[in-house]
CSV table of C-alpha atoms in Angstrom, one decimal:
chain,number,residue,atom,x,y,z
A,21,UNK,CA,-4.8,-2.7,0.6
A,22,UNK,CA,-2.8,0.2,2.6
A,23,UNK,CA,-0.1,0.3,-0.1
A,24,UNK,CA,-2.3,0.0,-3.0
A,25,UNK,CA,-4.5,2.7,-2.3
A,26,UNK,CA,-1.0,5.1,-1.5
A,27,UNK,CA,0.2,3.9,-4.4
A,28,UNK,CA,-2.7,4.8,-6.5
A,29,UNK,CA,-1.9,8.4,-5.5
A,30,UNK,CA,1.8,8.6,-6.9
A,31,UNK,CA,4.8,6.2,-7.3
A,32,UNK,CA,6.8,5.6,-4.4
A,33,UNK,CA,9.5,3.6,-2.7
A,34,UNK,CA,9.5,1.3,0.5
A,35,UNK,CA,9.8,3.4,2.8
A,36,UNK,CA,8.1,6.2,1.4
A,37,UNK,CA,4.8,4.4,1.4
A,38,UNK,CA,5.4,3.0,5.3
A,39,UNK,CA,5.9,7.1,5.9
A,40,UNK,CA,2.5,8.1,4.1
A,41,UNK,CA,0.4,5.4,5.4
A,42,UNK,CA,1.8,6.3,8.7
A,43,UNK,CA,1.1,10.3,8.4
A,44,UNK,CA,-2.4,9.5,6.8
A,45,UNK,CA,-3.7,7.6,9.9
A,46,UNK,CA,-2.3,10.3,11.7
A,47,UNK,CA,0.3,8.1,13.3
A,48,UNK,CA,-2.5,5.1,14.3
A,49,UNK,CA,-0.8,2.3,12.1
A,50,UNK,CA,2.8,1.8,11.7
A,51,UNK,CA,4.0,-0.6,9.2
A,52,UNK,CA,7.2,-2.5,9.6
A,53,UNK,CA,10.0,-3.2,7.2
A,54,UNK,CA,9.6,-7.2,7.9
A,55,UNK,CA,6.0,-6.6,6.5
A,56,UNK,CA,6.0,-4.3,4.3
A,57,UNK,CA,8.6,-5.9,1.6
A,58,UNK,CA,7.3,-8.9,2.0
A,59,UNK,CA,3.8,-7.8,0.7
A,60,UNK,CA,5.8,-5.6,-1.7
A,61,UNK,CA,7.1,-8.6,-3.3
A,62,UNK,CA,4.1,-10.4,-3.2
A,63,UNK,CA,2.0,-7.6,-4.8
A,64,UNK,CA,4.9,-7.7,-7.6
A,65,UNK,CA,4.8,-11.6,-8.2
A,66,UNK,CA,0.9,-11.0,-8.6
A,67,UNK,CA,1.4,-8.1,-11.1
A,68,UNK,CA,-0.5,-5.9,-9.2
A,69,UNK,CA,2.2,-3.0,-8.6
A,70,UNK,CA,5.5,-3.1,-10.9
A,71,UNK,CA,9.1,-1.7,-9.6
A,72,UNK,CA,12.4,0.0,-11.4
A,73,UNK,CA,15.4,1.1,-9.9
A,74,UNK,CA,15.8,5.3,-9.8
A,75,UNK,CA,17.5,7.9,-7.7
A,76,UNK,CA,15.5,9.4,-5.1
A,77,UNK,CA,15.3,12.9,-4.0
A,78,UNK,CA,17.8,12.5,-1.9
A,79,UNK,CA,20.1,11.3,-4.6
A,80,UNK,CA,20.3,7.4,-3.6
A,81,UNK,CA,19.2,4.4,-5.3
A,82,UNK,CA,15.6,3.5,-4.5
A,83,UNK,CA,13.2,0.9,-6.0
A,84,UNK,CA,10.5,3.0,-6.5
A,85,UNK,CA,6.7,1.0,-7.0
A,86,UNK,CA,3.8,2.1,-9.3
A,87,UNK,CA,0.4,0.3,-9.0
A,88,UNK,CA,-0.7,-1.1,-12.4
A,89,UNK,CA,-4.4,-1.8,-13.5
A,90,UNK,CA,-4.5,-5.2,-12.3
A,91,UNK,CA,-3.6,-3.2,-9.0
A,92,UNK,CA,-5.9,-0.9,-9.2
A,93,UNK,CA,-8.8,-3.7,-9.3
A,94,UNK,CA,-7.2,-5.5,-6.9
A,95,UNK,CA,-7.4,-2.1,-4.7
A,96,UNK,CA,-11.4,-1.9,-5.8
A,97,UNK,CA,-12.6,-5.3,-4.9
A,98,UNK,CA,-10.1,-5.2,-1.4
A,99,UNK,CA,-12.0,-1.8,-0.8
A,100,UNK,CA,-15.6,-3.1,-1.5
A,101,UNK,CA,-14.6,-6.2,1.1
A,102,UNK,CA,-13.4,-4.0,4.1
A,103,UNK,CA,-16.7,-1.4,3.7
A,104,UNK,CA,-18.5,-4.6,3.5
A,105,UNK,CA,-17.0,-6.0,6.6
A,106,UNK,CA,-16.9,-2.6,8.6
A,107,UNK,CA,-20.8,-2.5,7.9
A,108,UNK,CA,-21.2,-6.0,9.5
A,109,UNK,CA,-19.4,-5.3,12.3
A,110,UNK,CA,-21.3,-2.1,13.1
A,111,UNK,CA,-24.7,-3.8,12.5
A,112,UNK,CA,-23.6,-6.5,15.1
A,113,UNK,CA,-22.3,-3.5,17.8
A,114,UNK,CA,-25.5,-1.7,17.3
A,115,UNK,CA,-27.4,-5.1,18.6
């Protein structure tokens, strides 16, 4: 869910989106290589982000990811779950 919703911002590569999700929890969740490309894959097999080859900023070779619509729905109904789930959870802590 992490790397859809960065990716819905702008397209970016691996590492890029393990940097942003990183700086947007202010430095709360770190996401490792051995998971991150793994779920990368995954999300590609399922169609819901699609990859090409480019040069980065920094001039190298990057595969660089873009959600796609199924992505974006994917994103929506992931989203709807957690707020569901966060709700839950805070009803049961309130007692």
């Amino acid at each position: 869910m992490l790397a859809l919703r960065v990716l819905a911002v702008e397209p970016l590569h691996g590492y890029a989106i393990a940097q942003q999700i990183h700086r947007s929890s202010r430095a709360a969740l770190t996401i490792e290589e051995g998971s991150l490309y793994p779920a990368l894959q995954r999300m590609l097999i399922k169609g819901w982000v699609k990859a090409a080859w480019k040069t980065s900023a920094t001039g190298r070779r990057a595969r660089i990811y873009t959600i796609t619509a199924a992505g974006r729905r994917q994103l929506g109904e992931a989203e709807a779950r957690f707020h569901a789930t966060f709700a839950a959870v805070a009803r049961v802590l309130k007692g």
